[in-house]
Amino acid sequence: MSKQNQRKLIQNIQYVNPISVQHNMAIAEYCRTSISALSGVVAGILGLTGLAGFAFYIICALFLFGGLLLKAGTNNTESKQYFLKRTQLLINNQMGALFTYILSWTFLYSLVHVY
């Protein structure tokens, strides 16, 4: 390997601080949980039922994903400074967020529309 190729390889190496990446994922998880609870409250107050309620959750989750991508940077190399993979922002702990959404959705729906 020539020295020029070695220099290019060294310039392309990106160092990642695992503690910072873990902290960023924890912040993203906090945002996901908060948005899930808030969107569940809104869906319950609006009286959404069935597939309309789940569609509302999917829309809210995608808006959060888009907002986190904009915050992390639109370029893939920019976002690698903050997260290892961009898809982690969409996929990580989605089931926990869904359960939070369903809990707040059904609770507020029963408070407002049933009682």
PDB file of C-alpha atoms in Angstrom:
ATOM      1  CA  MET A   1       0.000   0.000   0.000  1.00  0.00           C
ATOM      2  CA  SER A   2       1.400   3.354  -0.962  1.00  0.00           C
ATOM      3  CA  LYS A   3       1.833   6.182   1.511  1.00  0.00           C
ATOM      4  CA  GLN A   4      -0.857   8.222  -0.234  1.00  0.00           C
ATOM      5  CA  ASN A   5      -3.410   5.418   0.209  1.00  0.00           C
ATOM      6  CA  GLN A   6      -2.374   5.057   3.841  1.00  0.00           C
ATOM      7  CA  ARG A   7      -2.941   8.786   4.412  1.00  0.00           C
ATOM      8  CA  LYS A   8      -6.407   8.592   2.838  1.00  0.00           C
ATOM      9  CA  LEU A   9      -7.232   5.602   5.005  1.00  0.00           C
ATOM     10  CA  ILE A  10      -6.074   7.407   8.135  1.00  0.00           C
ATOM     11  CA  GLN A  11      -8.112  10.488   7.198  1.00  0.00           C
ATOM     12  CA  ASN A  12     -11.248   8.347   6.748  1.00  0.00           C
ATOM     13  CA  ILE A  13     -10.947   6.715  10.163  1.00  0.00           C
ATOM     14  CA  GLN A  14     -13.505   8.094  12.536  1.00  0.00           C
ATOM     15  CA  TYR A  15     -13.083   7.716  16.250  1.00  0.00           C
ATOM     16  CA  VAL A  16     -16.241   7.091  18.263  1.00  0.00           C
ATOM     17  CA  ASN A  17     -16.600   7.708  21.966  1.00  0.00           C
ATOM     18  CA  PRO A  18     -18.868   4.890  23.187  1.00  0.00           C
ATOM     19  CA  ILE A  19     -19.936   6.823  26.289  1.00  0.00           C
ATOM     20  CA  SER A  20     -21.137   9.730  24.162  1.00  0.00           C
ATOM     21  CA  VAL A  21     -22.977   7.437  21.758  1.00  0.00           C
ATOM     22  CA  GLN A  22     -24.650   5.688  24.699  1.00  0.00           C
ATOM     23  CA  HIS A  23     -25.650   9.059  26.153  1.00  0.00           C
ATOM     24  CA  ASN A  24     -27.090  10.170  22.805  1.00  0.00           C
ATOM     25  CA  MET A  25     -29.119   6.963  22.525  1.00  0.00           C
ATOM     26  CA  ALA A  26     -30.431   7.499  26.062  1.00  0.00           C
ATOM     27  CA  ILE A  27     -31.549  11.018  25.128  1.00  0.00           C
ATOM     28  CA  ALA A  28     -33.235   9.690  21.978  1.00  0.00           C
ATOM     29  CA  GLU A  29     -34.983   7.040  24.090  1.00  0.00           C
ATOM     30  CA  TYR A  30     -36.203   9.709  26.501  1.00  0.00           C
ATOM     31  CA  CYS A  31     -37.579  11.704  23.559  1.00  0.00           C
ATOM     32  CA  ARG A  32     -39.292   8.602  22.151  1.00  0.00           C
ATOM     33  CA  THR A  33     -40.929   7.774  25.480  1.00  0.00           C
ATOM     34  CA  SER A  34     -42.084  11.353  26.005  1.00  0.00           C
ATOM     35  CA  ILE A  35     -43.520  11.673  22.505  1.00  0.00           C
ATOM     36  CA  SER A  36     -45.253   8.289  22.852  1.00  0.00           C
ATOM     37  CA  ALA A  37     -46.927   9.320  26.099  1.00  0.00           C
ATOM     38  CA  LEU A  38     -47.890  12.731  24.739  1.00  0.00           C
ATOM     39  CA  SER A  39     -49.272  11.341  21.484  1.00  0.00           C
ATOM     40  CA  GLY A  40     -51.218   8.710  23.459  1.00  0.00           C
ATOM     41  CA  VAL A  41     -52.788  11.477  25.533  1.00  0.00           C
ATOM     42  CA  VAL A  42     -53.728  13.390  22.375  1.00  0.00           C
ATOM     43  CA  ALA A  43     -55.157  10.269  20.708  1.00  0.00           C
ATOM     44  CA  GLY A  44     -57.202   9.487  23.817  1.00  0.00           C
ATOM     45  CA  ILE A  45     -58.599  13.002  24.075  1.00  0.00           C
ATOM     46  CA  LEU A  46     -59.411  13.075  20.356  1.00  0.00           C
ATOM     47  CA  GLY A  47     -61.238   9.764  20.730  1.00  0.00           C
ATOM     48  CA  LEU A  48     -59.274   7.842  18.133  1.00  0.00           C
ATOM     49  CA  THR A  49     -60.065   4.144  18.099  1.00  0.00           C
ATOM     50  CA  GLY A  50     -58.808   1.107  16.218  1.00  0.00           C
ATOM     51  CA  LEU A  51     -56.536   1.559  13.248  1.00  0.00           C
ATOM     52  CA  ALA A  52     -56.825   5.340  13.342  1.00  0.00           C
ATOM     53  CA  GLY A  53     -55.117   5.323  16.749  1.00  0.00           C
ATOM     54  CA  PHE A  54     -52.285   3.106  15.552  1.00  0.00           C
ATOM     55  CA  ALA A  55     -51.874   5.187  12.400  1.00  0.00           C
ATOM     56  CA  PHE A  56     -51.588   8.268  14.626  1.00  0.00           C
ATOM     57  CA  TYR A  57     -48.811   6.544  16.595  1.00  0.00           C
ATOM     58  CA  ILE A  58     -46.920   5.635  13.421  1.00  0.00           C
ATOM     59  CA  ILE A  59     -47.175   9.217  12.157  1.00  0.00           C
ATOM     60  CA  CYS A  60     -45.914  10.602  15.474  1.00  0.00           C
ATOM     61  CA  ALA A  61     -43.026   8.101  15.563  1.00  0.00           C
ATOM     62  CA  LEU A  62     -41.999   9.025  12.021  1.00  0.00           C
ATOM     63  CA  PHE A  63     -42.119  12.739  12.834  1.00  0.00           C
ATOM     64  CA  LEU A  64     -39.875  12.105  15.837  1.00  0.00           C
ATOM     65  CA  PHE A  65     -37.488  10.082  13.661  1.00  0.00           C
ATOM     66  CA  GLY A  66     -37.349  12.924  11.142  1.00  0.00           C
ATOM     67  CA  GLY A  67     -36.736  15.483  13.856  1.00  0.00           C
ATOM     68  CA  LEU A  68     -33.915  13.449  15.360  1.00  0.00           C
ATOM     69  CA  LEU A  69     -32.361  13.026  11.918  1.00  0.00           C
ATOM     70  CA  LEU A  70     -32.513  16.763  11.318  1.00  0.00           C
ATOM     71  CA  LYS A  71     -30.938  17.398  14.705  1.00  0.00           C
ATOM     72  CA  ALA A  72     -28.166  14.837  14.123  1.00  0.00           C
ATOM     73  CA  GLY A  73     -27.462  16.072  10.596  1.00  0.00           C
ATOM     74  CA  THR A  74     -28.887  15.284   7.206  1.00  0.00           C
ATOM     75  CA  ASN A  75     -25.661  13.840   5.836  1.00  0.00           C
ATOM     76  CA  ASN A  76     -24.896  10.246   6.805  1.00  0.00           C
ATOM     77  CA  THR A  77     -21.331  11.134   7.779  1.00  0.00           C
ATOM     78  CA  GLU A  78     -22.555  13.937  10.052  1.00  0.00           C
ATOM     79  CA  SER A  79     -24.949  11.667  11.917  1.00  0.00           C
ATOM     80  CA  LYS A  80     -22.202   9.081  12.508  1.00  0.00           C
ATOM     81  CA  GLN A  81     -20.635  11.565  14.894  1.00  0.00           C
ATOM     82  CA  TYR A  82     -23.623  11.135  17.199  1.00  0.00           C
ATOM     83  CA  PHE A  83     -25.085   7.682  16.409  1.00  0.00           C
ATOM     84  CA  LEU A  84     -23.537   4.516  15.011  1.00  0.00           C
ATOM     85  CA  LYS A  85     -26.459   3.825  12.659  1.00  0.00           C
ATOM     86  CA  ARG A  86     -29.301   6.102  11.668  1.00  0.00           C
ATOM     87  CA  THR A  87     -31.780   3.245  11.726  1.00  0.00           C
ATOM     88  CA  GLN A  88     -31.187   2.825  15.460  1.00  0.00           C
ATOM     89  CA  LEU A  89     -33.172   6.017  15.954  1.00  0.00           C
ATOM     90  CA  LEU A  90     -36.213   4.397  14.384  1.00  0.00           C
ATOM     91  CA  ILE A  91     -35.944   0.809  15.593  1.00  0.00           C
ATOM     92  CA  ASN A  92     -34.499   0.849  19.129  1.00  0.00           C
ATOM     93  CA  ASN A  93     -37.087   0.086  21.840  1.00  0.00           C
ATOM     94  CA  GLN A  94     -40.049   0.701  19.581  1.00  0.00           C
ATOM     95  CA  MET A  95     -42.119  -1.880  21.470  1.00  0.00           C
ATOM     96  CA  GLY A  96     -41.595  -0.101  24.787  1.00  0.00           C
ATOM     97  CA  ALA A  97     -42.691   3.164  23.219  1.00  0.00           C
ATOM     98  CA  LEU A  98     -45.728   1.443  21.687  1.00  0.00           C
ATOM     99  CA  PHE A  99     -46.775   0.084  25.089  1.00  0.00           C
ATOM    100  CA  THR A 100     -46.384   3.558  26.609  1.00  0.00           C
ATOM    101  CA  TYR A 101     -48.556   4.952  23.834  1.00  0.00           C
ATOM    102  CA  ILE A 102     -51.266   2.308  24.322  1.00  0.00           C
ATOM    103  CA  LEU A 103     -51.274   2.831  28.090  1.00  0.00           C
ATOM    104  CA  SER A 104     -51.748   6.590  27.894  1.00  0.00           C
ATOM    105  CA  TRP A 105     -54.130   6.298  24.915  1.00  0.00           C
ATOM    106  CA  THR A 106     -56.525   3.891  26.623  1.00  0.00           C
ATOM    107  CA  PHE A 107     -56.302   5.674  29.979  1.00  0.00           C
ATOM    108  CA  LEU A 108     -57.213   9.084  28.572  1.00  0.00           C
ATOM    109  CA  TYR A 109     -59.817   7.633  26.229  1.00  0.00           C
ATOM    110  CA  SER A 110     -61.569   5.971  29.159  1.00  0.00           C
ATOM    111  CA  LEU A 111     -61.360   9.113  31.285  1.00  0.00           C
ATOM    112  CA  VAL A 112     -62.734  11.450  28.643  1.00  0.00           C
ATOM    113  CA  HIS A 113     -65.167   9.340  26.637  1.00  0.00           C
ATOM    114  CA  VAL A 114     -66.316   6.522  28.922  1.00  0.00           C
ATOM    115  CA  TYR A 115     -66.752   8.166  32.316  1.00  0.00           C
TER     116      TYR A 115
END
